[in-house]
PDB file of C-alpha atoms in Angstrom:
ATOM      1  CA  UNK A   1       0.000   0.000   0.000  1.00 43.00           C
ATOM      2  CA  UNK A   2       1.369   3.603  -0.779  1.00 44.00           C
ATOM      3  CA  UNK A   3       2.359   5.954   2.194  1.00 45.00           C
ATOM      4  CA  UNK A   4      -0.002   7.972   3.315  1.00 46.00           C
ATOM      5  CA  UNK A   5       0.843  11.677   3.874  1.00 44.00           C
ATOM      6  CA  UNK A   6      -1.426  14.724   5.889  1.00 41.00           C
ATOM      7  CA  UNK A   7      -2.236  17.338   3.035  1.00 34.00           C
ATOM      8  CA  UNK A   8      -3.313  20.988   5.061  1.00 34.00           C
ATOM      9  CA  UNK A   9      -6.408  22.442   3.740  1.00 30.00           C
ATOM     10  CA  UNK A  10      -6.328  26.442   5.138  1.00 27.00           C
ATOM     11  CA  UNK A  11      -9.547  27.369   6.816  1.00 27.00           C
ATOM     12  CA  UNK A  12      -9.817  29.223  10.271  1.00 28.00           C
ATOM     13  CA  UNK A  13      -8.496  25.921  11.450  1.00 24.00           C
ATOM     14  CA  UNK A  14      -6.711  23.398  10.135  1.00 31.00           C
ATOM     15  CA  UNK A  15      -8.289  20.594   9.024  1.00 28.00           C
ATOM     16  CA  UNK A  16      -6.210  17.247   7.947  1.00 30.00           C
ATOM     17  CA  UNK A  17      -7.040  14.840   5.545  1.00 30.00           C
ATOM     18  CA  UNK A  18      -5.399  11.644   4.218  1.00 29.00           C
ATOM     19  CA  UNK A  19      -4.752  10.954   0.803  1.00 32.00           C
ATOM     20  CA  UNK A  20      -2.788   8.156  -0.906  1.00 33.00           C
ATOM     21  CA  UNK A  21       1.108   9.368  -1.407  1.00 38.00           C
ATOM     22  CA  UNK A  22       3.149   7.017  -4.500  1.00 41.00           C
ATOM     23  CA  UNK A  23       5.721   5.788  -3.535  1.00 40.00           C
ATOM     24  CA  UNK A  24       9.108   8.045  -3.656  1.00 39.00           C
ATOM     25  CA  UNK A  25       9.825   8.244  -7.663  1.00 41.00           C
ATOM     26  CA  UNK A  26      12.843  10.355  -7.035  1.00 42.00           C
ATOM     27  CA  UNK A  27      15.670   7.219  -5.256  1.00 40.00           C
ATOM     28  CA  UNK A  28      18.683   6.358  -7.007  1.00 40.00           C
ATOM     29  CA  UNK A  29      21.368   8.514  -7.772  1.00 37.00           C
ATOM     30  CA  UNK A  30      21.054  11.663  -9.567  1.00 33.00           C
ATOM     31  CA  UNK A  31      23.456  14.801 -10.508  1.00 34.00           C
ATOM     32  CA  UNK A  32      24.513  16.818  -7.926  1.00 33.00           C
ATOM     33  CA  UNK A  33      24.071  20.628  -8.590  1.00 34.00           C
ATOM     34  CA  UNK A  34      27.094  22.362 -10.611  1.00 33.00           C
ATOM     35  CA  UNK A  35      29.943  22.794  -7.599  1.00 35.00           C
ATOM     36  CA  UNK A  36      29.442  19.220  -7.782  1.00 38.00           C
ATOM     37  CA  UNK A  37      28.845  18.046 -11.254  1.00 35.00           C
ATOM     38  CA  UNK A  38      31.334  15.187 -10.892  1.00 39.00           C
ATOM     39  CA  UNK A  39      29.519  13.572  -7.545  1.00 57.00           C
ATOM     40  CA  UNK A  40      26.330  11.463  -7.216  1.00 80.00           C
ATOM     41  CA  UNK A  41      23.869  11.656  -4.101  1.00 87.00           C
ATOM     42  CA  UNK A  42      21.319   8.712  -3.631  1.00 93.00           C
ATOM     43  CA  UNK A  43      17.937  10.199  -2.671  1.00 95.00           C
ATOM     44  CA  UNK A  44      16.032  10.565  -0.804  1.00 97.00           C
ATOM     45  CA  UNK A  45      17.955  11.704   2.390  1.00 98.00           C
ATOM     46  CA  UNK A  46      16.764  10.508   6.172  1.00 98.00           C
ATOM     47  CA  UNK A  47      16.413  12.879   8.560  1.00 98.00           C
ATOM     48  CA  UNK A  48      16.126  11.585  11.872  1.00 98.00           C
ATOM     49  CA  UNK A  49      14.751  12.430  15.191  1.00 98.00           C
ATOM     50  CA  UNK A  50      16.910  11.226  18.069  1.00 98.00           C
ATOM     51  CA  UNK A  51      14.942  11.017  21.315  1.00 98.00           C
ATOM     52  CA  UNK A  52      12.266   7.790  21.085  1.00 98.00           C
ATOM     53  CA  UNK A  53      12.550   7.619  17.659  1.00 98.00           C
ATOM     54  CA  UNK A  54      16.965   6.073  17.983  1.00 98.00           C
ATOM     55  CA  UNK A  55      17.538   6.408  21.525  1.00 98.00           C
ATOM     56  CA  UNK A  56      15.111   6.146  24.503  1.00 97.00           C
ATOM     57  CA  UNK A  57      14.061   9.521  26.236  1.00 97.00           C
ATOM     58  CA  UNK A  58      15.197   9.160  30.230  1.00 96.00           C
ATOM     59  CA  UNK A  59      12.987  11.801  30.923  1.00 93.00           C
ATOM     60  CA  UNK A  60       9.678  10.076  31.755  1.00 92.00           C
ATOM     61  CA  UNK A  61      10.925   7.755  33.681  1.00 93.00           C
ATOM     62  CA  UNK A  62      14.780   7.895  34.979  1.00 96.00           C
ATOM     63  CA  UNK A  63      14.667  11.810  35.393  1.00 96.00           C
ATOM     64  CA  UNK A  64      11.862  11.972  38.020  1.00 97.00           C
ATOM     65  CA  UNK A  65      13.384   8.747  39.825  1.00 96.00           C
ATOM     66  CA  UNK A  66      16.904  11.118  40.082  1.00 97.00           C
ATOM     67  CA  UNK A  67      15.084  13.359  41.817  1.00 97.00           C
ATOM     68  CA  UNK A  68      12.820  11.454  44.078  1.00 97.00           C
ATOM     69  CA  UNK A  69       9.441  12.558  42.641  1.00 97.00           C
ATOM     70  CA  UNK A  70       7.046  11.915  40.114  1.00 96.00           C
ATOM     71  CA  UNK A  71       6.325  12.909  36.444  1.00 95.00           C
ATOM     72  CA  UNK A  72       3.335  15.451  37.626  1.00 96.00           C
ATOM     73  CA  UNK A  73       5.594  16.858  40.791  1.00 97.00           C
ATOM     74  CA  UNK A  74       8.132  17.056  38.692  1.00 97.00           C
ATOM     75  CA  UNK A  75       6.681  18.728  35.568  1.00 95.00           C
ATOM     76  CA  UNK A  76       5.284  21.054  38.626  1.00 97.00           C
ATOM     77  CA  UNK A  77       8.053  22.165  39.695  1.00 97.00           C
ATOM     78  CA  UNK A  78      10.619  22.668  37.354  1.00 97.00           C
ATOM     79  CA  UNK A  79      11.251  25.859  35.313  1.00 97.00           C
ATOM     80  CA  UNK A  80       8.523  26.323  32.625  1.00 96.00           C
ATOM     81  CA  UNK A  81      11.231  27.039  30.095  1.00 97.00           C
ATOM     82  CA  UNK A  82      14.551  26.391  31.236  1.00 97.00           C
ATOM     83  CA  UNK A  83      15.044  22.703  29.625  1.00 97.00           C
ATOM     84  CA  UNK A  84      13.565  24.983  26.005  1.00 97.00           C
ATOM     85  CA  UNK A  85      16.323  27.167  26.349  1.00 98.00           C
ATOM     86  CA  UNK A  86      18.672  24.438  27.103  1.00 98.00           C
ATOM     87  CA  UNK A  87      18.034  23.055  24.089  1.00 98.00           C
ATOM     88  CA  UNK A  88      17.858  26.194  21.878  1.00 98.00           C
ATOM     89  CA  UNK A  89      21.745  26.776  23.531  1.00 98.00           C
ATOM     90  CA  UNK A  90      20.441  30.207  25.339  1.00 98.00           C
ATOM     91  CA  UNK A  91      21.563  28.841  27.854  1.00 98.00           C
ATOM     92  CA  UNK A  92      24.935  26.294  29.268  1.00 98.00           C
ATOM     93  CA  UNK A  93      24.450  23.328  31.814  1.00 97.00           C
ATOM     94  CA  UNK A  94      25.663  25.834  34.501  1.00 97.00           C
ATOM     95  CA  UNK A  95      22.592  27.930  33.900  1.00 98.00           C
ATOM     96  CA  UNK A  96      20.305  25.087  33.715  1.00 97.00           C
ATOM     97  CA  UNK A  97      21.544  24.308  36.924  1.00 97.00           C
ATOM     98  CA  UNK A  98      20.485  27.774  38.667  1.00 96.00           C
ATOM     99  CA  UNK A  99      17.064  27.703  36.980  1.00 96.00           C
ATOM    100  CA  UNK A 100      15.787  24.119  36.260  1.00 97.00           C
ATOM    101  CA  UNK A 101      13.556  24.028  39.140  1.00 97.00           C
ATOM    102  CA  UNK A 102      11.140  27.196  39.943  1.00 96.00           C
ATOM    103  CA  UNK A 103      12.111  27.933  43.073  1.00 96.00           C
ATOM    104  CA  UNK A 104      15.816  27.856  42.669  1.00 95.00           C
ATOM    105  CA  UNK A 105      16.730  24.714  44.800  1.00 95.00           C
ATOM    106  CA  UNK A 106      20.279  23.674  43.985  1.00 95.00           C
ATOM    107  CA  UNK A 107      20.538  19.638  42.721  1.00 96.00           C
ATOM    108  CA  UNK A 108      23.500  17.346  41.688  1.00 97.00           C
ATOM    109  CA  UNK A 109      24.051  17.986  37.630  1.00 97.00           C
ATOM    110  CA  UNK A 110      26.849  15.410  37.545  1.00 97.00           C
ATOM    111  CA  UNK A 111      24.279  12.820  39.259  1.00 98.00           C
ATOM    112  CA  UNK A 112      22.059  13.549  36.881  1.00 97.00           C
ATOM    113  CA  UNK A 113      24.268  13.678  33.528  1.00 98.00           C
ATOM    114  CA  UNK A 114      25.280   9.924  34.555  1.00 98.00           C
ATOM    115  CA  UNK A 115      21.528   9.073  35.523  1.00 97.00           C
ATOM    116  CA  UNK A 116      20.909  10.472  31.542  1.00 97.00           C
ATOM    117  CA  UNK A 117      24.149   8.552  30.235  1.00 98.00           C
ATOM    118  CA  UNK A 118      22.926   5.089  32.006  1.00 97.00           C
ATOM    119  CA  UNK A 119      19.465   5.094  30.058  1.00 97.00           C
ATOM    120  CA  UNK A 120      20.384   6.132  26.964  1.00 98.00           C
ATOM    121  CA  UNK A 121      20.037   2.894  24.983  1.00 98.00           C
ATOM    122  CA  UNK A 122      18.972   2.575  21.875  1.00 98.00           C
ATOM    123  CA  UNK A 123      15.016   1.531  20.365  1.00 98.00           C
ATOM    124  CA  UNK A 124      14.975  -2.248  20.022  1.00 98.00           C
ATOM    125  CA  UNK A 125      15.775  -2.860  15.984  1.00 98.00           C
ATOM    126  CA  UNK A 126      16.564   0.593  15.132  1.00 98.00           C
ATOM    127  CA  UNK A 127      20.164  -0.087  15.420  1.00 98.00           C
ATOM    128  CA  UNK A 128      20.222  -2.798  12.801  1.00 97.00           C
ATOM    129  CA  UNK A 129      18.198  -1.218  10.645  1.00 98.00           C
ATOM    130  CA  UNK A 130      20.795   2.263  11.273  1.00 98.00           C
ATOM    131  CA  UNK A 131      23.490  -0.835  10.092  1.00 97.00           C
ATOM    132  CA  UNK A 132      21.253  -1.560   6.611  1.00 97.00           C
ATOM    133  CA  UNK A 133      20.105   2.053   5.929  1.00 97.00           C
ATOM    134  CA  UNK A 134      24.056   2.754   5.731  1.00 97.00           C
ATOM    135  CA  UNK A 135      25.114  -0.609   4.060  1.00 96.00           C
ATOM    136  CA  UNK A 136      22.829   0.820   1.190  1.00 95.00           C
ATOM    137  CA  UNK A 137      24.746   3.970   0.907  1.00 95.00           C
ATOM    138  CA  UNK A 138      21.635   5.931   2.146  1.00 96.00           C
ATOM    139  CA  UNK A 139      22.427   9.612   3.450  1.00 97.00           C
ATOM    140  CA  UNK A 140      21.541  10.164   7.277  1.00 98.00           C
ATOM    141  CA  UNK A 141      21.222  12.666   9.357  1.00 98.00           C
ATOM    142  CA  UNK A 142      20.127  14.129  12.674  1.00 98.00           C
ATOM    143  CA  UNK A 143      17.034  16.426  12.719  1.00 98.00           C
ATOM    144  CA  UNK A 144      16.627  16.446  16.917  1.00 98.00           C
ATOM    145  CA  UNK A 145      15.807  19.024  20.000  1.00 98.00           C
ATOM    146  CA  UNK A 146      18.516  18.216  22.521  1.00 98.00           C
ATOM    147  CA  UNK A 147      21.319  20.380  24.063  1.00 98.00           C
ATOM    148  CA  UNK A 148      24.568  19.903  24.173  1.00 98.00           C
ATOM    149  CA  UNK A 149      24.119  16.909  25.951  1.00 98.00           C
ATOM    150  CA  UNK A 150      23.764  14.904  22.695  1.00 98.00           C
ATOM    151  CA  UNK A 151      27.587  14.502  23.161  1.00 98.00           C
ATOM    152  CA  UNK A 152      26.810  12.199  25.558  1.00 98.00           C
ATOM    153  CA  UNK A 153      24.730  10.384  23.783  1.00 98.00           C
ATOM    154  CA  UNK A 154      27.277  10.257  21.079  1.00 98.00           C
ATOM    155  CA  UNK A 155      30.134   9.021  23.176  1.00 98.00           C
ATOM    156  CA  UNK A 156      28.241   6.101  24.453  1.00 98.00           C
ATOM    157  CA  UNK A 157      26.208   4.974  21.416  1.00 98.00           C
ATOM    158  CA  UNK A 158      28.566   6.115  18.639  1.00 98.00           C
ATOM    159  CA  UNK A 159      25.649   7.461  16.295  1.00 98.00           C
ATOM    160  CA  UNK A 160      27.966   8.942  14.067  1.00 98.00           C
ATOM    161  CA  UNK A 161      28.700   5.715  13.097  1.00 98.00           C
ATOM    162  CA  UNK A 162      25.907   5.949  10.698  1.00 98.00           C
ATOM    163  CA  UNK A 163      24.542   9.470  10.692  1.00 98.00           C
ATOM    164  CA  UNK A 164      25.658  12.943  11.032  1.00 98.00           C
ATOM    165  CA  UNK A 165      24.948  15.189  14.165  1.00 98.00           C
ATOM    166  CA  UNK A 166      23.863  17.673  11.578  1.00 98.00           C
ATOM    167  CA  UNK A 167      20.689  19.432  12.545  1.00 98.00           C
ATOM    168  CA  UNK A 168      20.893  19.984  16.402  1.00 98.00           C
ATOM    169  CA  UNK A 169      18.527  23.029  18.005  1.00 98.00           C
ATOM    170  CA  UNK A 170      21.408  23.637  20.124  1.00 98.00           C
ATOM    171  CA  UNK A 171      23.446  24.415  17.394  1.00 97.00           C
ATOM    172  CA  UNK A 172      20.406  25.604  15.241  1.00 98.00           C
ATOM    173  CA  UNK A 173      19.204  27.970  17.769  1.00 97.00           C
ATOM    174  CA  UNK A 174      15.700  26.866  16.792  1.00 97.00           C
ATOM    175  CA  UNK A 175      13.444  24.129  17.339  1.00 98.00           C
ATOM    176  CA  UNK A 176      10.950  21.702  15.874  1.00 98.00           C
ATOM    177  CA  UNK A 177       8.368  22.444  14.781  1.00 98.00           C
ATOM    178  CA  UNK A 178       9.442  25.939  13.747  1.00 98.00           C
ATOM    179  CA  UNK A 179       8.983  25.829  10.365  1.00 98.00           C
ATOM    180  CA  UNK A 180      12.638  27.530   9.808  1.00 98.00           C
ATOM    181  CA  UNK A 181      13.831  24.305  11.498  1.00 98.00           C
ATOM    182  CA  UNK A 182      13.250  22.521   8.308  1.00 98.00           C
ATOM    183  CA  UNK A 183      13.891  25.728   6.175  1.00 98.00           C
ATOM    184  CA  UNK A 184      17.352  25.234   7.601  1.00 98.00           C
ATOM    185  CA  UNK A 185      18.143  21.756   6.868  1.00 98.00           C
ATOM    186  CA  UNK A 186      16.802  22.068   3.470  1.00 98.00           C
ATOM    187  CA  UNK A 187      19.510  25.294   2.904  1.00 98.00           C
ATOM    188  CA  UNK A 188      22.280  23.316   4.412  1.00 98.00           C
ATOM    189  CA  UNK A 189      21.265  19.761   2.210  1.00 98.00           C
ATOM    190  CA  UNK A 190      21.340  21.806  -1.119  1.00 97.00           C
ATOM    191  CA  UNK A 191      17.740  19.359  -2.018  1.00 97.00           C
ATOM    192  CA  UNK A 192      14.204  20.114  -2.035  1.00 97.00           C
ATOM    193  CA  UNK A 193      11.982  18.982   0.321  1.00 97.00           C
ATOM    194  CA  UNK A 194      10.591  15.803  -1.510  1.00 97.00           C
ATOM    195  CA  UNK A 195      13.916  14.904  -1.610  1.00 97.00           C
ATOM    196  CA  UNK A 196      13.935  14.151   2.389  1.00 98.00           C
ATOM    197  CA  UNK A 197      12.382  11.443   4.769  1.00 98.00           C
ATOM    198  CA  UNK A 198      11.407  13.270   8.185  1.00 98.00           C
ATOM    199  CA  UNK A 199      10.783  10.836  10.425  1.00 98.00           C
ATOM    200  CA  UNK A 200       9.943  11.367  14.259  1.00 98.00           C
ATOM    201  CA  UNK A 201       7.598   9.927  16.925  1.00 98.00           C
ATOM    202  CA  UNK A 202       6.224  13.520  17.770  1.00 98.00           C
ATOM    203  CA  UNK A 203       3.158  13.899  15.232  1.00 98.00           C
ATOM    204  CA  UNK A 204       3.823  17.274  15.494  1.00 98.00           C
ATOM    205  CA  UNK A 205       6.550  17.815  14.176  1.00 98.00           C
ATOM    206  CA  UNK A 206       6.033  15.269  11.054  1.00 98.00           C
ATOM    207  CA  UNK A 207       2.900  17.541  10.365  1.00 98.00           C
ATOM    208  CA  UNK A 208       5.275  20.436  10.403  1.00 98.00           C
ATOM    209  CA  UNK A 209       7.435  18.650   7.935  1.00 98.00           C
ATOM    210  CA  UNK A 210       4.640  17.512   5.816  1.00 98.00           C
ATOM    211  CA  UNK A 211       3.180  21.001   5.766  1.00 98.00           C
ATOM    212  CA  UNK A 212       6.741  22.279   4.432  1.00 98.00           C
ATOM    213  CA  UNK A 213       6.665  19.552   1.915  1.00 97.00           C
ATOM    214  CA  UNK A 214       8.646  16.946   3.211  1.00 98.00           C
ATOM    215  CA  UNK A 215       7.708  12.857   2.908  1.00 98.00           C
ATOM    216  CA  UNK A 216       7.386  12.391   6.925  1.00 98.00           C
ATOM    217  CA  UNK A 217       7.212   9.270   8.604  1.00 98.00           C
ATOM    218  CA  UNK A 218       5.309   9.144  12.133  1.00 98.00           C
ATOM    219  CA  UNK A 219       7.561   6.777  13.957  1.00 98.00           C
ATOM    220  CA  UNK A 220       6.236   3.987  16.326  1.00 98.00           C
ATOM    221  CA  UNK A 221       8.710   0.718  15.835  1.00 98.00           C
ATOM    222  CA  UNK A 222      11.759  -0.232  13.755  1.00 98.00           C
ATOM    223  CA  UNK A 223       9.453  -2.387  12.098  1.00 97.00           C
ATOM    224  CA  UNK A 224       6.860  -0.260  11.184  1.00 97.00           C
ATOM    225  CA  UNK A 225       9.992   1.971  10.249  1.00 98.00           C
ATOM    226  CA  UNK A 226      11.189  -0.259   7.471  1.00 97.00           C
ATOM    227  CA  UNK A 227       7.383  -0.984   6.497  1.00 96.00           C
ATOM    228  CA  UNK A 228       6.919   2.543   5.975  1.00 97.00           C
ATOM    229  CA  UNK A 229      10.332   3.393   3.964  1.00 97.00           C
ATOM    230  CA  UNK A 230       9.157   0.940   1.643  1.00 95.00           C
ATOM    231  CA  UNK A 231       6.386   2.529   1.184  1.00 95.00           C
ATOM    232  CA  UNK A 232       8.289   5.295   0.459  1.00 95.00           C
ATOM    233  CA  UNK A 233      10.854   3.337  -2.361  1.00 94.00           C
ATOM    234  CA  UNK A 234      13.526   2.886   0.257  1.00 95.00           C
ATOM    235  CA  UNK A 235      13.978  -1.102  -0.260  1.00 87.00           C
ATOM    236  CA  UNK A 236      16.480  -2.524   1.836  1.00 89.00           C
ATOM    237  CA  UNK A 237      18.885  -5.361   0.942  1.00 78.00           C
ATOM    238  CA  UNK A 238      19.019  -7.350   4.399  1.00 67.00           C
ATOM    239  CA  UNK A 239      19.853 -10.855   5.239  1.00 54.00           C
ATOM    240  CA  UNK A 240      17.522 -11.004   7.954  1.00 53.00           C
ATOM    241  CA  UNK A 241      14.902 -13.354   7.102  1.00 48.00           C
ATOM    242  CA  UNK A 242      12.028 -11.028   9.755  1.00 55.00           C
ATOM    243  CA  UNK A 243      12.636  -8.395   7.166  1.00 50.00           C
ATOM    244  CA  UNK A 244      12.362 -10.441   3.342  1.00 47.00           C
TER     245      UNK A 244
END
């Protein structure tokens, strides 16, 4: 069955409706504009959230255990935007630090960097299919709200090992789903937007993609991952017999 994609109708409020998308026509390698006549590019590039969508978020679960609490006394008392401008990098760890909770109370940030560092696994079967997506010589990237921390990620999971920390908001100064958060990527990738996968487990921010005309995948499992690529005329050449 094709991929289905959200297609915005403007009104005084949006209204969604799903229509059937063909698969990707545009895969395979094509010309690459004239600084790079000489190269090729396979399409279409994957842009990739990070947090439940590669790697599983600690803070539902692990953050409020740090700190002795639960998600609603937690969500209650920390800062109402301090973790935002975190990740935007307004602000460094220090800062976060003075500000993450309302009223100031100081708390152990190296504690909780190795609390963050301990979970930080990655999505069952998202790392294998990370290992076929770059076997096939597909393009990857990053497309994620996180701070600075994603360093940590990085040194304990080694994503670079198959896609690039490339679109960051703590290095973009923005976040999804700002729509100049995919403006961006699409200025720094040289493509147009149908030549990009979004994919993310934040609806969100795949309508946001969608609405800038982007394919976007709404991520739930690395098998429903590869189900939907295909969809989308990324066919993988695996030699694991769950996935033929």
């Amino acid at each position: 069955m094709a991929a289905q994609r959200l297609v915005w109708r403007l009104s005084s409020f949006p209204v969604a409706k799903v229509e059937q998308r063909p698969p990707f026509t545009g895969r395979g390698r094509i010309k690459m504009s004239a600084a790079n006549s000489h190269s090729t590019r396979k399409l279409p590039i994957l842009l990739f959230d990070i947090m439940d969508t590669i790697v599983r978020d600690p803070f539902y679960h692990h953050i409020p255990a740090f700190f002795g609490m639960s998600m609603d006394e937690l969500l209650e008392c920390k800062h109402p935007t301090a973790w935002v401008e975190f990740e935007k990098g307004l602000i460094n760890e220090v800062e976060l630090a003075q500000k993450f909770f309302k009223d100031g109370r100081p708390f152990d940030l190296e504690g909780l960097k190795s609390c963050m560092r301990s979970a930080y696994t990655y999505i069952e079967g998202v790392e294998e299919l990370l290992i076929d997506l770059k076997n096939d010589g597909y393009e990857m990237h990053t497309s994620t709200n996180y701070p600075i921390w994603y360093e940590i990620i990085e040194e304990k999971l080694k994503l670079s090992s198959y896609l690039s920390w490339t679109f960051c908001s703590c290095t973009m100064g923005k976040r999804k789903p700002d729509p100049d958060f995919y403006m961006d990527m699409l200025k720094h990738l040289k493509v147009g937007p149908t030549s990009c996968i979004f994919i993310d487990d934040r609806m969100k921010n795949v309508e946001a993609a969608l609405h800038a005309g982007f394919n976007g995948i709404h991520f739930k499992t690395a098998d429903s991952l590869r189900k939907d690529l295909s969809d989308l005329g990324v066919i993988l050449h695996t030699e694991n017999p769950n996935f033929s």
